[in-house]
mmCIF file of C-alpha atoms (C1' of nucleotides) in Angstrom:
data_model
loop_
_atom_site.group_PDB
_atom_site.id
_atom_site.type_symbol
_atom_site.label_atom_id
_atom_site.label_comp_id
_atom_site.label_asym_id
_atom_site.label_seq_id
_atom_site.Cartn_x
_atom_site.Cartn_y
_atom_site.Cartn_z
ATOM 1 C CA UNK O 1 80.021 44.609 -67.044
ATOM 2 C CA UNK O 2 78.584 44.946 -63.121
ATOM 3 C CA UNK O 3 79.489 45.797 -60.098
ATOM 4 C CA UNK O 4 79.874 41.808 -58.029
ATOM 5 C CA UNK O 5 78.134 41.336 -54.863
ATOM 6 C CA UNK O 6 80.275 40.577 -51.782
ATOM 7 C CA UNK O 7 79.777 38.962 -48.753
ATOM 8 C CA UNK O 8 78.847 41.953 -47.120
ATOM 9 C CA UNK O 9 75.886 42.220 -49.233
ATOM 10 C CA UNK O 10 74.495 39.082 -48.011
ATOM 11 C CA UNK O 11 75.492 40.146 -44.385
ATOM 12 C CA UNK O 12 72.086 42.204 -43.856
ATOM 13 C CA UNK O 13 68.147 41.754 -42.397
ATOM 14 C CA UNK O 14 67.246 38.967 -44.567
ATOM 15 C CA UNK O 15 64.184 40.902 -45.541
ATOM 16 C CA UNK O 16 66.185 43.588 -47.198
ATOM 17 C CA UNK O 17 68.233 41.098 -49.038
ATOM 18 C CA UNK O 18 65.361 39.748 -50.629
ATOM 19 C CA UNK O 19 64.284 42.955 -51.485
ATOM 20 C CA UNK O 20 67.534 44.197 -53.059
ATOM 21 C CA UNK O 21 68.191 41.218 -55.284
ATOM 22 C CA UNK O 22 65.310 42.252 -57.547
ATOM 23 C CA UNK O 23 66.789 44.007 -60.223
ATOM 24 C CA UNK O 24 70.193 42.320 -59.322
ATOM 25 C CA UNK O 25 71.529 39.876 -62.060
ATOM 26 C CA UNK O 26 72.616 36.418 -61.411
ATOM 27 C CA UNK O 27 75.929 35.225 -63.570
ATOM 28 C CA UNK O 28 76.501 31.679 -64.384
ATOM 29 C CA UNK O 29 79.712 30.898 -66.548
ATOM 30 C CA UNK O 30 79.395 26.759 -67.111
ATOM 31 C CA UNK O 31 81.360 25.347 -69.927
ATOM 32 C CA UNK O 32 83.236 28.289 -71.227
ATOM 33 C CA UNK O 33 79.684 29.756 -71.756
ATOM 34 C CA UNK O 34 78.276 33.076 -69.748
ATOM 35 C CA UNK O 35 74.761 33.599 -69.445
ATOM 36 C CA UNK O 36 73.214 35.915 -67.055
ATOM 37 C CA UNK O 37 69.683 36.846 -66.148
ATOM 38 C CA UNK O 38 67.707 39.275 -63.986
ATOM 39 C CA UNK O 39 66.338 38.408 -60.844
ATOM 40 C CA UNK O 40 62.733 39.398 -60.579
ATOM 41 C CA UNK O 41 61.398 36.850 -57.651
ATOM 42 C CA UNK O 42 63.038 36.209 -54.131
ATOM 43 C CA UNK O 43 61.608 34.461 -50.529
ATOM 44 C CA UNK O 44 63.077 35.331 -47.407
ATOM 45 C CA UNK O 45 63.681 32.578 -44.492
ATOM 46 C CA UNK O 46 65.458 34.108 -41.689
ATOM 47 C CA UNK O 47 65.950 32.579 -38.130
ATOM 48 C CA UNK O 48 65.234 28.837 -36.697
ATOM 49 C CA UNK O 49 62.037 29.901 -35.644
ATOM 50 C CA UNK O 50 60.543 30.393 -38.917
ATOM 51 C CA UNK O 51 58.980 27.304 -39.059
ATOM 52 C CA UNK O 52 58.899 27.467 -43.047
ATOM 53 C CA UNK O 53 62.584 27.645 -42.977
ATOM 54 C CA UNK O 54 64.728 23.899 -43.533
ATOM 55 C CA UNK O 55 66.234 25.515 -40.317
ATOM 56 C CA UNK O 56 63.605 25.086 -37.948
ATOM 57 C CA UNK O 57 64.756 21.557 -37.608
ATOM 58 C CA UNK O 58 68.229 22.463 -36.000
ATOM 59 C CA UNK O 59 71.466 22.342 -37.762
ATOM 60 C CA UNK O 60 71.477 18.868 -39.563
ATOM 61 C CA UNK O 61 73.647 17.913 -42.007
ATOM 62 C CA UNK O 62 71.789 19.867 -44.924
ATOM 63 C CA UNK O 63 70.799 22.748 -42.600
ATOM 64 C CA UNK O 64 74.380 23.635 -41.365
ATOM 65 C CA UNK O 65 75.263 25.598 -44.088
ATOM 66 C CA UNK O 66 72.114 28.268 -43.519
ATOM 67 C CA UNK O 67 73.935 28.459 -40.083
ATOM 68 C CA UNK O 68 76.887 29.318 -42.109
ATOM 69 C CA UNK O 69 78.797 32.725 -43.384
ATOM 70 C CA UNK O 70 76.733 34.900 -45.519
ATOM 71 C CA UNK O 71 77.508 35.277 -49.339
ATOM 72 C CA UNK O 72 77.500 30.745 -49.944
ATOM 73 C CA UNK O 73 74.609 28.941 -51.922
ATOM 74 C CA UNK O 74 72.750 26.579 -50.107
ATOM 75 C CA UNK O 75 71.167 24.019 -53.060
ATOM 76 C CA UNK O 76 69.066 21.079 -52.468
ATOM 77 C CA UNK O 77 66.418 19.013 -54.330
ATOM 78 C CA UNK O 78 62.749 18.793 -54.066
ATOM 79 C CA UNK O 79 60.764 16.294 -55.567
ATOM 80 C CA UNK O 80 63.372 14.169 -56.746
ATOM 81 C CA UNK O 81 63.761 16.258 -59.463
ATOM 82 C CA UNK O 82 63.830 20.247 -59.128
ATOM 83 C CA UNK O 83 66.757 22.020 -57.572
ATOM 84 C CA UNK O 84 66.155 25.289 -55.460
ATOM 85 C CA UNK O 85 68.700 28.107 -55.083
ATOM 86 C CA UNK O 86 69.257 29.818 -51.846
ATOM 87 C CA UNK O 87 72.192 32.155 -51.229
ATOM 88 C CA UNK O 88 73.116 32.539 -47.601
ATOM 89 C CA UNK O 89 72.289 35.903 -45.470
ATOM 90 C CA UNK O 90 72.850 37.051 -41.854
ATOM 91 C CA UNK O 91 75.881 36.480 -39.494
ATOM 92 C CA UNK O 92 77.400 32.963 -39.057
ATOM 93 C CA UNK O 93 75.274 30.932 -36.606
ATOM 94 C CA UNK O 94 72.222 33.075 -37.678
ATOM 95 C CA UNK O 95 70.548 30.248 -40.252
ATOM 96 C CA UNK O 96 69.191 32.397 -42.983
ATOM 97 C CA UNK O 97 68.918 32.598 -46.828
ATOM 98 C CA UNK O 98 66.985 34.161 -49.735
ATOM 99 C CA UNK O 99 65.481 31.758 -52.375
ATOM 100 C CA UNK O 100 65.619 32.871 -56.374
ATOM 101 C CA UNK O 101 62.214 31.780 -57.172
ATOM 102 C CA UNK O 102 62.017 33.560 -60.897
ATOM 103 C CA UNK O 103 64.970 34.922 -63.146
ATOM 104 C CA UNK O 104 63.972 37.001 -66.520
ATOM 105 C CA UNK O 105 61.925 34.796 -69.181
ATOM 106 C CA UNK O 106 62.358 31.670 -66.473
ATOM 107 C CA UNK O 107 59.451 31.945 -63.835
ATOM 108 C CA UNK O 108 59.624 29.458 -60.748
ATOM 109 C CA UNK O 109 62.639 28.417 -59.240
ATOM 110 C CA UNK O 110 62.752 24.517 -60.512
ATOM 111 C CA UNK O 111 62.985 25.988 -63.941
ATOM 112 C CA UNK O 112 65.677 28.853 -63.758
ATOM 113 C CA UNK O 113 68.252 26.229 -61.478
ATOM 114 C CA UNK O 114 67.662 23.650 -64.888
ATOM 115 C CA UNK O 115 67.971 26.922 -67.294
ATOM 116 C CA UNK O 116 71.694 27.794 -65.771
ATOM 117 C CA UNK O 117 72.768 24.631 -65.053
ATOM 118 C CA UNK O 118 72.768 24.432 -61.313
ATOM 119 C CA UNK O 119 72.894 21.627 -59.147
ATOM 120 C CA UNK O 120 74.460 20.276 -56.061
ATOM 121 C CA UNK O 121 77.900 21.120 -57.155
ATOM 122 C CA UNK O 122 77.413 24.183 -56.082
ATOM 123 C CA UNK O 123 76.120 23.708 -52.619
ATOM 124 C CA UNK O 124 78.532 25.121 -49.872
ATOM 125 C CA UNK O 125 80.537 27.609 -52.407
ATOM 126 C CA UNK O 126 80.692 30.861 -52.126
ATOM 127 C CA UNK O 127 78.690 32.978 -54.603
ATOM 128 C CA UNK O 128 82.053 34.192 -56.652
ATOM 129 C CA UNK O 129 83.016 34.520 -60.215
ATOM 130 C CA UNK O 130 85.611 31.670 -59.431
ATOM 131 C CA UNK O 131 82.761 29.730 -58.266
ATOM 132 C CA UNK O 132 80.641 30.090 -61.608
ATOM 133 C CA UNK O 133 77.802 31.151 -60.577
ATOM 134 C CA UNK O 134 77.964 34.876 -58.588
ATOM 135 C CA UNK O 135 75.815 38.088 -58.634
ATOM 136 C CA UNK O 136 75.663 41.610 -60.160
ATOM 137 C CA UNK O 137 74.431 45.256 -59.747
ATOM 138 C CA UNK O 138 74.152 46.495 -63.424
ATOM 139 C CA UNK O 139 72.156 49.786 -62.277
ATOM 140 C CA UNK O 140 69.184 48.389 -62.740
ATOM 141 C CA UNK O 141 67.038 50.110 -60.398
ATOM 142 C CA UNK O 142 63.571 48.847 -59.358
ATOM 143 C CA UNK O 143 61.040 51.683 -58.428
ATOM 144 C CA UNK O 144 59.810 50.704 -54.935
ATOM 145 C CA UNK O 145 55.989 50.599 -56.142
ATOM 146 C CA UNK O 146 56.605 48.162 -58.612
ATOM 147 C CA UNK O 147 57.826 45.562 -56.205
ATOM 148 C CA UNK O 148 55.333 43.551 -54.796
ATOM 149 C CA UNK O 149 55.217 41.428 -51.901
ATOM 150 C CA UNK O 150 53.281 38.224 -50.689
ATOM 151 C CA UNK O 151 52.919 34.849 -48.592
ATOM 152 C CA UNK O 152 55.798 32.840 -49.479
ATOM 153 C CA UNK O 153 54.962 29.774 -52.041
ATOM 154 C CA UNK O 154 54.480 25.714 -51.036
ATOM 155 C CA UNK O 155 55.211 26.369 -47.333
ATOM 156 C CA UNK O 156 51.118 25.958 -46.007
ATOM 157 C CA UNK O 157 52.436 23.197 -43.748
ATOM 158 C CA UNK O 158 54.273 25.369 -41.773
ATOM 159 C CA UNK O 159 51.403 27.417 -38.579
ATOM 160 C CA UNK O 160 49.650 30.459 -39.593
ATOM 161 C CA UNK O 161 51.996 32.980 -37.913
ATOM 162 C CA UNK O 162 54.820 32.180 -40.448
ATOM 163 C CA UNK O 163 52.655 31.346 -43.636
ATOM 164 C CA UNK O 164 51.032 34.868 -43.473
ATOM 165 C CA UNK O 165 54.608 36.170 -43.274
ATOM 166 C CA UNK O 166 54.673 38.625 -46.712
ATOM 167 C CA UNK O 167 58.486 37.752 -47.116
ATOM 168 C CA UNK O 168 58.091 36.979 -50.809
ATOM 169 C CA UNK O 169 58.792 39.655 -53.128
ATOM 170 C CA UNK O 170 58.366 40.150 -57.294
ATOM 171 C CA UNK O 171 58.615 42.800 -60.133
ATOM 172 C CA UNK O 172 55.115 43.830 -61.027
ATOM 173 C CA UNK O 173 55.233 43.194 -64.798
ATOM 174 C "C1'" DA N 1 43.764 16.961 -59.928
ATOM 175 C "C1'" DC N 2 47.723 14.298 -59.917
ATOM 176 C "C1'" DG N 3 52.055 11.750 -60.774
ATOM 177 C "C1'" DA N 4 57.116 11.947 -61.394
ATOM 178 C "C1'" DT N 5 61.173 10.912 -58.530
ATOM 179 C "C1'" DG N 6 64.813 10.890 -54.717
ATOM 180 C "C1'" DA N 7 66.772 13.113 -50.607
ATOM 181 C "C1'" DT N 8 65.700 14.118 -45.920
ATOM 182 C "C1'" DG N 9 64.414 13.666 -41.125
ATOM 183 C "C1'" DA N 10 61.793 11.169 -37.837
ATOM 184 C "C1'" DA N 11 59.897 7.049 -36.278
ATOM 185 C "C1'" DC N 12 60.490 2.376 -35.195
ATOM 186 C "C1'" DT K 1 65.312 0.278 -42.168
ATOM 187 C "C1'" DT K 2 61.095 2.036 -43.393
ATOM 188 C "C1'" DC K 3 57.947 5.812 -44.001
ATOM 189 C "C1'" DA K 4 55.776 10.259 -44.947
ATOM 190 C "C1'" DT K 5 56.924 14.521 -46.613
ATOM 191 C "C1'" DC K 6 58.546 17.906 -49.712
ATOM 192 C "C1'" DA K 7 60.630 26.128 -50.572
ATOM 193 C "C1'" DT K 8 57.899 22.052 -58.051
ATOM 194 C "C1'" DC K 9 56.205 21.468 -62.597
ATOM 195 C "C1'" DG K 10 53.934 19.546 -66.660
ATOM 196 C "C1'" DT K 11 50.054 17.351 -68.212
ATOM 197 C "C1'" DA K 12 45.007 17.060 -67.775
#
DNA sequence: ACGATGATGAAC
DNA sequence: TTCATCATCGTA
């Protein structure tokens, strides 16, 4: 079908990973079942000093794996009820990762984790079709003015410097 | 505008 | 051990 996304993918400027995922399709195989979407919405949060980044508060015992290798999803719930996926970027000891905010037909990222049947399972495991859940380049490519970008979403607690960051990106539709 | 609903991190 | 907060969403 696609080309699958290694590790070294995920090993680049946050930023750029963000930006490359659009058009990218995310593959979930749960219960002998495949179902695969396009990603059309990512955030970046790169670096413990992005105070809108979980990893602003040190390595805890969530955070760690953002501190982690590139390439593994970091899940966790908000709410009490909505799961967010993150796949790890950067270096090890670098805490970064990319948040899917919006897959094809399922816009907001509560809403495509519930769609594809992700939850903490997955946390800590490496983004792999022997994971179940992975990535792929189908040739999709997304012309550069049709991408937009933004202020991330839900982060206004964090100080000015870091909400006004444009590190979320979207297909223009 | 607000409530659902539970994990997390910080305070006590 | 308690408390406020939260990378959301559906209903209003």
């Amino acid at each position: 079908m696609g080309t699958e996304l290694g590790k070294a993918f995920f090993d680049r400027d946050t930023v750029l990973v963000a930006k490359e995922l659009l058009g990218k399709f995310l593959v979930r195989k749960f219960r002998g079942r495949e179902v695969s979407a396009m990603i059309t919405e990512t955030e970046a949060y790169d670096g413990s000093e992005d105070r809108a980044s979980h990893a602003s508060k040190g390595k805890t015992a969530r955070t760690e794996i953002m501190f982690g290798h590139p390439g593994v999803f970091y899940i966790y719930l908000v709410y009490g009820m909505y799961y967010m996926l993150n796949i790890v970027t950067r270096e090890h000891s670098h805490p970064a990762a990319v948040l899917i905010r919006s897959i094809q037909h399922y816009n907001g990222p509560g809403k495509l984790t519930k769609f594809l049947n992700i939850d903490k399972d997955l946390n800590a495991l490496p983004a792999k079709k022997s994971s179940g859940l992975w990535f792929e380049d189908r040739g999709v490519k997304i012309p550069p003015r049709s991408i937009k970008k933004t202020r991330r979403i839900g982060i206004d607690y964090a100080e000015p410097i870091w909400v006004a960051k444009k590190w979320r990106f979207f297909i223009e539709r």
